XYZ file of C-alpha atoms in Angstrom:
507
model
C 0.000 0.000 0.000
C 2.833 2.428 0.887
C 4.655 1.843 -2.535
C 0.900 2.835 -4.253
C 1.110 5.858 -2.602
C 4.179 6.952 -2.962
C 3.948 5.725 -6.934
C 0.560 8.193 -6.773
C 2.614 10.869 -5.250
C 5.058 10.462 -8.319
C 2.538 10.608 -10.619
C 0.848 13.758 -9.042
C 3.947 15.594 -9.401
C 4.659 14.746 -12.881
C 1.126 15.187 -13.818
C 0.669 18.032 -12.201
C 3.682 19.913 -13.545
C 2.425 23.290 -15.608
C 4.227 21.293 -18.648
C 1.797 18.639 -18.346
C -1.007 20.037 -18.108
C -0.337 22.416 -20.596
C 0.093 19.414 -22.841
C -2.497 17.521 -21.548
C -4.967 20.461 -21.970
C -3.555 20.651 -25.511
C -4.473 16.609 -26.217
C -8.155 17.136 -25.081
C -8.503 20.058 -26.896
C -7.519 18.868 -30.026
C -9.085 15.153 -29.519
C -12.104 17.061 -29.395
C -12.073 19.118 -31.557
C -10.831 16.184 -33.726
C -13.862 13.929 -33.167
C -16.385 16.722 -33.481
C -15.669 16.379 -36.901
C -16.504 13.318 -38.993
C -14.456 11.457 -40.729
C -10.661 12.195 -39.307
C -10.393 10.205 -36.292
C -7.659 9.670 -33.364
C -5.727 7.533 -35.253
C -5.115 10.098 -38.065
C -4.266 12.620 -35.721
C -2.111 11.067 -33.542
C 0.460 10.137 -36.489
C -0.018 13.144 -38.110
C 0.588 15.210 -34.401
C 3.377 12.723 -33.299
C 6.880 14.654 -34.866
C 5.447 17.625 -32.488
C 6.018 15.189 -29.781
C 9.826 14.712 -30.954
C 11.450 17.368 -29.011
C 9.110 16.680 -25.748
C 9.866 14.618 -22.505
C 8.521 11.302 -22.914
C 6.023 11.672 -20.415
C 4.375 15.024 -21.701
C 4.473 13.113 -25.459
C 2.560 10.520 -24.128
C 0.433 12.849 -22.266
C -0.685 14.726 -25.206
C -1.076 12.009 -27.456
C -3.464 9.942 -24.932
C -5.534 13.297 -24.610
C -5.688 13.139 -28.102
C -7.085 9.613 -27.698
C -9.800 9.744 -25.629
C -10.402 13.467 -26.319
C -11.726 12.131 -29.808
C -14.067 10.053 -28.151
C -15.798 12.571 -25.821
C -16.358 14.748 -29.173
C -17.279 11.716 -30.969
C -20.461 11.623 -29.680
C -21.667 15.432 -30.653
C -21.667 14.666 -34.219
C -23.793 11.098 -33.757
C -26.606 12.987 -31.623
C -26.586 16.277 -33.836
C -25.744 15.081 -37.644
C -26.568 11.123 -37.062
C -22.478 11.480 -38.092
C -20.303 9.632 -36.237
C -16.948 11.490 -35.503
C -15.231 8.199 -34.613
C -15.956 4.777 -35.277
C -16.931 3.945 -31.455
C -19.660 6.832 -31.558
C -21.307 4.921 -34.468
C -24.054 3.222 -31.478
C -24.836 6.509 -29.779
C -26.094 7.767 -33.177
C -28.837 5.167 -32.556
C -30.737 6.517 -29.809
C -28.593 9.893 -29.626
C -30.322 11.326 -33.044
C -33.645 10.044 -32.043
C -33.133 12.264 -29.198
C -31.918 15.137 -30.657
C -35.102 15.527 -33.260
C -37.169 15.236 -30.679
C -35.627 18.427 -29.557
C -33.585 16.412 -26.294
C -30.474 17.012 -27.708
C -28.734 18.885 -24.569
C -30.273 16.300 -22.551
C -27.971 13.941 -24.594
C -25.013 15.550 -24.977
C -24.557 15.773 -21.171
C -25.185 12.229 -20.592
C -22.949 11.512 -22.815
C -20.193 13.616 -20.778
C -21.475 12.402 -18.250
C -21.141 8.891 -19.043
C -18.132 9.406 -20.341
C -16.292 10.705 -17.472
C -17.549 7.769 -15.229
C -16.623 5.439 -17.772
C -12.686 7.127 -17.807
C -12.069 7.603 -14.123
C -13.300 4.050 -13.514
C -10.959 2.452 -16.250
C -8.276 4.714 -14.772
C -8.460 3.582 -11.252
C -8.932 -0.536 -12.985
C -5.254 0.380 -14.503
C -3.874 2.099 -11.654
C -4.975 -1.386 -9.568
C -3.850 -4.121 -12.539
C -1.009 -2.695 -13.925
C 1.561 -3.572 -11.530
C 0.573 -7.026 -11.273
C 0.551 -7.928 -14.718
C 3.887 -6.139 -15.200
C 5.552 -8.120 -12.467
C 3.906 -11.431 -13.664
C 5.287 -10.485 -16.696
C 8.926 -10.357 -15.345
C 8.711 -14.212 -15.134
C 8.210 -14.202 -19.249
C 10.897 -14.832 -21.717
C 11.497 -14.713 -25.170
C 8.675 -17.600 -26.131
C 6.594 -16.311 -24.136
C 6.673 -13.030 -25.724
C 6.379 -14.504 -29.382
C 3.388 -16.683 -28.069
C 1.584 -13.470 -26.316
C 2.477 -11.688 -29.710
C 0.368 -14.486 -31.686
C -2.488 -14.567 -29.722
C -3.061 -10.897 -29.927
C -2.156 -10.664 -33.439
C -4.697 -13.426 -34.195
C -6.891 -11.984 -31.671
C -6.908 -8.524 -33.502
C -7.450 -9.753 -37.043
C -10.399 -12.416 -36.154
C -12.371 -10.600 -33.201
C -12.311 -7.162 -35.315
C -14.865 -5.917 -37.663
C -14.588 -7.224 -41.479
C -13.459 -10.542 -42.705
C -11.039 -12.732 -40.582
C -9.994 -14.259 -43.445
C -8.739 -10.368 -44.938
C -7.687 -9.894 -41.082
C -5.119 -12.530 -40.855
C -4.088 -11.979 -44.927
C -2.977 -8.417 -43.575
C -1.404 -9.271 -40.455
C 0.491 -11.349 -42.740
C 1.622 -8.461 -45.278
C 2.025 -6.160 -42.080
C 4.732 -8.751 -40.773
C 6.363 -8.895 -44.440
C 6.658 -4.737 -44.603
C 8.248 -5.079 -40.876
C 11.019 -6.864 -42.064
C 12.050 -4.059 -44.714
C 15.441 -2.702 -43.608
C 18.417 -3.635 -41.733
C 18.781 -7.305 -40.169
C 18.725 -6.733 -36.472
C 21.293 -9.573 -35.834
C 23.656 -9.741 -39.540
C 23.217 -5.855 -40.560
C 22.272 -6.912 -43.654
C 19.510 -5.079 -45.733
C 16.229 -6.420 -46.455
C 13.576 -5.014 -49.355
C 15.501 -2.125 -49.513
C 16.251 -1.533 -52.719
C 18.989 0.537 -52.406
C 17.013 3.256 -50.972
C 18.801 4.957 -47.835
C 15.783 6.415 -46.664
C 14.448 2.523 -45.499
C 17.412 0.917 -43.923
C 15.572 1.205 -40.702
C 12.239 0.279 -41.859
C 9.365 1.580 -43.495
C 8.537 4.986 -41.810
C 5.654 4.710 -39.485
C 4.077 8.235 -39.745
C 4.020 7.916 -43.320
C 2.335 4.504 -43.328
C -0.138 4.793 -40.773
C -1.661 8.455 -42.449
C -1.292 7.124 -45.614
C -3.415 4.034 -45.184
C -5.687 5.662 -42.942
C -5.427 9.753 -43.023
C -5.611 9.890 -47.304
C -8.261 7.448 -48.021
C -10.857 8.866 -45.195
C -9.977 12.330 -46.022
C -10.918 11.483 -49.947
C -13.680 9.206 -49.153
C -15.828 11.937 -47.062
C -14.478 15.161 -49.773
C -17.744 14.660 -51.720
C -19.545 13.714 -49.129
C -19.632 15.575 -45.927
C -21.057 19.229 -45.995
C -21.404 21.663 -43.160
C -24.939 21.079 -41.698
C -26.883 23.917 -40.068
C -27.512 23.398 -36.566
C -29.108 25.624 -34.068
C -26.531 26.163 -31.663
C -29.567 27.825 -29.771
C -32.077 25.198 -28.522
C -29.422 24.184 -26.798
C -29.260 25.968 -23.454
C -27.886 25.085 -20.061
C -31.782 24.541 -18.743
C -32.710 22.575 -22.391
C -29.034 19.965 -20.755
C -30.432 19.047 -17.746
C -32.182 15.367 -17.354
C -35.169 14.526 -15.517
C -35.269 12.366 -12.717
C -36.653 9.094 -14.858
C -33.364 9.930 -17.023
C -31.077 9.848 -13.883
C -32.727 6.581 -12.530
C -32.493 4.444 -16.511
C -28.872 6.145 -16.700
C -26.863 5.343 -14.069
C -27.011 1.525 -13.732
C -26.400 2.002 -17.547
C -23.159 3.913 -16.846
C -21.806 1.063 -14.561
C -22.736 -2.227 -16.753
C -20.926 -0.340 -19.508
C -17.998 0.453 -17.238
C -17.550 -3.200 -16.257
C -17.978 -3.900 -20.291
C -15.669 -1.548 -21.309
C -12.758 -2.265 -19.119
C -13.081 -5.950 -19.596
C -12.716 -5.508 -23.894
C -10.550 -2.439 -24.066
C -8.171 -4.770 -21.652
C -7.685 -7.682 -24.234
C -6.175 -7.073 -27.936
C -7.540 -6.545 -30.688
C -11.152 -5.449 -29.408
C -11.341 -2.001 -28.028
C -14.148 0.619 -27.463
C -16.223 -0.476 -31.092
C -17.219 -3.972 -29.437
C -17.377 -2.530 -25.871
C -20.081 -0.342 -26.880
C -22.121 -2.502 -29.629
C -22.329 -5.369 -26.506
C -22.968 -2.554 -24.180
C -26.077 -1.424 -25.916
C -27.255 -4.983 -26.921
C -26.798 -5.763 -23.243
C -29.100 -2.915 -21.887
C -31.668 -3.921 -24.894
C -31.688 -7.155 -23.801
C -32.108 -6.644 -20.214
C -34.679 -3.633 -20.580
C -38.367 -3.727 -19.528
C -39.752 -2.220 -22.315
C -37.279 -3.257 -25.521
C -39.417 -1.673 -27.844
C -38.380 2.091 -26.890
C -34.881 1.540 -28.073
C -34.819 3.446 -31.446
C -36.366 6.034 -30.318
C -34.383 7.388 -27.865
C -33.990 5.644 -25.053
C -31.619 7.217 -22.632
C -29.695 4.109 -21.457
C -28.866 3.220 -24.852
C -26.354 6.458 -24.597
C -25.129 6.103 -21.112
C -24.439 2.602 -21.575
C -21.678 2.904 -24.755
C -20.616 6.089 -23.599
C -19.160 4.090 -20.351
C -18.312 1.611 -22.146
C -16.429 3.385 -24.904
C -14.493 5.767 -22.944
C -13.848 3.174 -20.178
C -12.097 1.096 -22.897
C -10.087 3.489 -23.509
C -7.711 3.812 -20.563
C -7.962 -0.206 -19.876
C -6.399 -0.643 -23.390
C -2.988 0.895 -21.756
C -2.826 -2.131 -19.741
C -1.970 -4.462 -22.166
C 0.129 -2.029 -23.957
C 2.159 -0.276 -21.155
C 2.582 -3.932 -19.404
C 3.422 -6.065 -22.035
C 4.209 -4.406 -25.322
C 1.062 -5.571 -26.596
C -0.875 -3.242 -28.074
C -5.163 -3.131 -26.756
C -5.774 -1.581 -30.088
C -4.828 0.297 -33.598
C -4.090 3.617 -31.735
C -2.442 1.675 -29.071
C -0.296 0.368 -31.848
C 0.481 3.581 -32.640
C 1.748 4.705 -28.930
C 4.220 2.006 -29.117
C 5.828 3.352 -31.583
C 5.879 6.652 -29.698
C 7.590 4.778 -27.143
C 10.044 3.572 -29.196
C 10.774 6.565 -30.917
C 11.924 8.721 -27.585
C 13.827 5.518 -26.858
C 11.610 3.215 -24.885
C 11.234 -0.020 -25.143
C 7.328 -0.768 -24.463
C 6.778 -4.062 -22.011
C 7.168 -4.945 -18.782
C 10.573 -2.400 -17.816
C 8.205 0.274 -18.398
C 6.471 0.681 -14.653
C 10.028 -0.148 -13.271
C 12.343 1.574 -15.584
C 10.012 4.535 -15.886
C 7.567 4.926 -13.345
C 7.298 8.842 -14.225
C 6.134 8.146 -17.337
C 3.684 5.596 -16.379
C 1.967 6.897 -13.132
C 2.179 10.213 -14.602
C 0.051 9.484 -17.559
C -1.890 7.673 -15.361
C -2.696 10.804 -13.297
C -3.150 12.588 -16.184
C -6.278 11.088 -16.970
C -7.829 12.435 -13.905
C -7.281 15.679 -15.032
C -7.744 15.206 -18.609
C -11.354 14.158 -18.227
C -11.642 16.815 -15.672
C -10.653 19.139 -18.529
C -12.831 17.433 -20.731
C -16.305 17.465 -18.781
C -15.502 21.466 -18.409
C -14.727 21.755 -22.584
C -17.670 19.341 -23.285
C -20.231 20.775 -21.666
C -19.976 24.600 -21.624
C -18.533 24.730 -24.827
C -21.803 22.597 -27.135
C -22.303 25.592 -28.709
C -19.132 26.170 -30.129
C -18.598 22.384 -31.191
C -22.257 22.989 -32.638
C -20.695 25.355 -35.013
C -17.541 23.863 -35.931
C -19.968 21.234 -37.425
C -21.256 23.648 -39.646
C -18.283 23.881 -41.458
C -18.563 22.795 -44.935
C -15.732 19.819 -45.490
C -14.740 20.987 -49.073
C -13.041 23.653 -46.789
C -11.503 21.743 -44.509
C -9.717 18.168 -46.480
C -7.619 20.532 -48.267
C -5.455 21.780 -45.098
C -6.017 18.348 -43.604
C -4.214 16.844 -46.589
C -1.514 19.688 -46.223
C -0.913 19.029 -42.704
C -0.885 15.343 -43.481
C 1.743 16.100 -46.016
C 3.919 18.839 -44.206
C 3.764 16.372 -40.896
C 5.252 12.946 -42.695
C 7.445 15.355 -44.215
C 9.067 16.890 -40.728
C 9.655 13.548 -39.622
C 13.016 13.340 -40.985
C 12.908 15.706 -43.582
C 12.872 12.917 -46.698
C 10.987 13.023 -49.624
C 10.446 9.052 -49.946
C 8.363 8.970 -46.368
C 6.099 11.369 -48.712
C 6.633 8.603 -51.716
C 5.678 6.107 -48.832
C 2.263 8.858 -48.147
C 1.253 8.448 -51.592
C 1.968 4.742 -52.064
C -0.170 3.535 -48.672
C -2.996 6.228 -49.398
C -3.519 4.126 -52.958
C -3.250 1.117 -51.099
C -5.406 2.323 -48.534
C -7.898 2.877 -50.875
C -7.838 0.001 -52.891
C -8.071 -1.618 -49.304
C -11.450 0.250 -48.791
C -12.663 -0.742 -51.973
C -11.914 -4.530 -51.972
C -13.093 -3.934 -47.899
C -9.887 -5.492 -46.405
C -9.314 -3.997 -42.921
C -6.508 -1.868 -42.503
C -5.264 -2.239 -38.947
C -4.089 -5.641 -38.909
C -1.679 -4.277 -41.404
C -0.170 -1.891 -39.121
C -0.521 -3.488 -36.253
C 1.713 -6.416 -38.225
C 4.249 -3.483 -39.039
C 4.566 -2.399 -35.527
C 5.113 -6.103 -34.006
C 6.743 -7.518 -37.019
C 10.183 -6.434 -35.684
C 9.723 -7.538 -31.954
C 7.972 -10.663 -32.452
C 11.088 -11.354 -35.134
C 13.348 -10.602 -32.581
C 11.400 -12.844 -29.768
C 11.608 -15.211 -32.174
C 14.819 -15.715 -33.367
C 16.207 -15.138 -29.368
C 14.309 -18.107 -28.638
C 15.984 -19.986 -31.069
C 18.998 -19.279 -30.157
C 18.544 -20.322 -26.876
C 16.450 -23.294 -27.447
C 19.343 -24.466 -30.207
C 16.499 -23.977 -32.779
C 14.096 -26.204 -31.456
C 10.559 -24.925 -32.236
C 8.740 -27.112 -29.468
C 10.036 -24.707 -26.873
C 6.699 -22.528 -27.831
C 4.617 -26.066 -26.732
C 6.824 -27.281 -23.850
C 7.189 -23.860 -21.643
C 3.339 -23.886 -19.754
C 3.319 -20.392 -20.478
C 3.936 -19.984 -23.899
C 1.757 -23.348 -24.704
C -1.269 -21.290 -23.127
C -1.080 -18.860 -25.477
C -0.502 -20.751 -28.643
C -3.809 -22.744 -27.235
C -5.841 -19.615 -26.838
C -4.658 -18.460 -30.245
C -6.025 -21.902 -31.882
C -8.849 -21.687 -30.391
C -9.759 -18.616 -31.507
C -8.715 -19.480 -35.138
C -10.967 -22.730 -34.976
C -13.842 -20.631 -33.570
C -13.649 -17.992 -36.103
C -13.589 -21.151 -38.815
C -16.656 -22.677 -36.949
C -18.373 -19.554 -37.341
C -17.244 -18.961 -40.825
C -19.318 -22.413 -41.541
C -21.822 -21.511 -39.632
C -22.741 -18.666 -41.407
C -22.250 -20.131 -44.641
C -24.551 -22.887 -43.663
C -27.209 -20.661 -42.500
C -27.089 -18.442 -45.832
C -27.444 -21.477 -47.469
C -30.850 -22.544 -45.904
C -31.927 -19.149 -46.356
C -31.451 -19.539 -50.114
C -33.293 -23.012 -50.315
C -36.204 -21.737 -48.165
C -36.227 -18.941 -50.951
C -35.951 -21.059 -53.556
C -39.450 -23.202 -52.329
């Protein structure tokens, strides 16, 4: 208990330096700001904000770029209950009920349940980290190198099959993510690898240029034509208009808590995040409701509940990543390389090697969402009109800043060659509807789970059955196949059952 403390007190100090919360306020700002307005997203603007973070402690870096994070997913929510637009993926649910709401003229009712929510959802997923962390990262200290590959599989299998879209296209792009992480220099013979005699890639593909071009560039050019500014009467929605009734306190709150619980369990295991967390959190109070049939229409629960859920996924997906090098999710994936770009190898030395930088992001949360519930709810009106904005104004300096921030990176004009080649790819990718994540996500732990590998070898004398015969390691191979021969079993399934349903057509 004494070491918690004093590891609190740490944090406090760190977190409560003017730098940090200066950068802090910064993240939530923009995150915001960010998911106010459809069709960007965290993950854009965390790569395309991350050289900013170059020249920063590692601590206020990772700081900003979580406030980014869950910033985006407070101001998610404004677009789904105004423009039936979700601003990030994870919003998508609230535009169910949250639109419903808003035509009936409850739209302040539901934008501060959703801050509401939100912040419950955050500060309880905080204080499940601040409890689990440690733990994990000193079970963790009995791993070694199989263990590491093997905990590398299974979330690399679990991200591609337990994701949205085909886990077929999943694992085929987990697979060509792991091929692009091998371009460069051979971590143990030096030599060079897919190359080509280009300079610019001995260490690898550059991951700023990757990530916005197979993200940033195709959703910037998919919404161009069609996302206009919508008018929106920043009026009817007045500090008395916010206010819920009594019967919206009383379906709310054990909404807020199921969701919680929901949340922190998915955003805690790879590969699922705040999108499932909230789809099972609002099937879950559907399910469970008295009266089913008022979902639709604006049920108040079916807001609180995701909201939770969402935002407490959020800070439980830092467990994973922060304790084991494993990322919870895309944007995760994306930290990690943060981390290893200021020179920190993500896994279990983290806590112990830098407990600044953990337990003051950690405390940083509390006063992120703290800055958040003051921007979120004062300030409707002004994210009311930032919606109005027509996008034909706005992709063309989002494509600039995209361009000038690959660019600043390291000053080369192949990572802007890389830009252009991902954003085809990326949109080709749309088009054929293969998911892009898996792809980075293989790019990011391509290297590592190389480098897990090949250790093992060497130390095994390049027996593979050291993965089966260390308990450890075995688990997570066995969690990994089962997975796979679910997914298959469903795969069947579903066939199967399209298959009846065309021979009941047929008679």
């Amino acid at each position: 208990m004494s070491d918690f403390a004093s590891n609190l007190a740490l944090g406090f100090s760190v977190a409560f330096s003017w730098q940090a919360m200066w950068y802090c306020f910064v993240g939530v700002t923009l995150g915001t700001f960010i998911g106010v307005l459809p069709g960007i997203g965290a993950l854009a603007a965390i790569a395309l904000l991350l050289p900013l973070t170059f020249g920063m402690e590692p601590a206020h870096a990772l700081i900003m770029l979580a406030g980014i994070y869950y910033g985006s997913n407070y101001g998610g929510s404004t677009a789904s209950i105004l423009l039936n637009l979700p601003g990030t993926p994870s919003s998508a649910v609230t535009c169910i009920e949250g639109y419903p709401m808003s035509q009936q003229g409850r739209a302040g009712v539901a934008l501060f349940m959703t801050a509401i929510a939100s912040f419950i959802g955050s500060i309880c997923g905080m204080l499940i980290m601040a409890i689990f962390s440690p733990p994990i990262a000193a079970l963790a200290f009995s791993f070694s190198a199989p263990e590491f590959f093997s905990l590398m599989v299974l979330g690399m299998v679990a991200a591609s099959t337990l994701a949205s879209g085909s886990p077929i296209k999943g694992l085929a792009m987990i697979g060509l993510g792991l091929i692009l992480g091998m371009v460069g220099r051979d971590l143990y013979s030096g030599l060079l690898r897919f190359s080509y005699g280009v300079d610019q890639l001995y260490e690898g593909l550059p991951l700023v240029a990757v990530a916005l071009g197979i993200f940033g560039l195709p959703e910037v050019i998919k919404n161009a034509g069609q996302i206009t500014g919508r008018t929106v009467e920043a009026r009817s929605i007045s500090f008395a208009s916010m206010w819920p009734t009594r019967d919206d306190w009383r379906r709310s709150w054990g909404a807020m808590f199921r969701g919680t619980g929901l949340g922190s369990f998915f955003g805690a295991l790879p590969g699922t995040g705040g999108l499932l967390a909230s789809f099972m959190s609002y099937a879950t109070e559907r399910r469970i409701s008295k009266d089913p049939s008022r979902f639709g229409k604006g049920a108040i629960e079916g807001i609180a509940g995701p909201e939770a859920a969402n935002n407490a996924a959020v800070q439980t997906a830092f467990i994973p990543t922060l304790t084991l090098g494993i990322p919870g999710d895309i944007v995760m994936a994306i930290m990690l390389g943060a981390l290893t770009i200021h020179g920190i190898q993500p896994g279990v030395s983290v806590i112990n090697n830098h407990p600044d930088l953990f337990w003051g992001l950690l405390v940083s949360f509390l006063f992120g969402n703290l800055m958040l519930l003051i921007l979120n709810i004062p300030l409707i009106g002004l994210w009311v009109r930032i919606l109005a904005i027509p996008y034909w104004v706005l992709y063309p300096f989002i494509i600039a800043f995209i361009c000038i921030g690959v660019y600043s990176v390291s000053n080369s004009v192949v990572d802007l060659y890389v830009l252009m080649f991902f954003g085809v790819l990326g949109i080709l990718m749309n088009i054929l509807r293969f998911e892009p994540a898996p792809l980075v996500l293989g790019l990011i732990l391509g290297p590592m789970l190389e480098e897990n590998l090949r250790r093992s070898l060497t130390l095994y004398r390049g027996s593979y059955t050291v993965f089966l015969t260390r308990p450890i390691s075995a688990l997570f191979i066995g969690i990994a196949v089962l997975i796979l021969a679910w997914t298959i079993y469903g795969m069947f399934r579903a066939r199967a059952r399209r298959r009846a349903a065309l021979a009941a057509q047929g008679e």
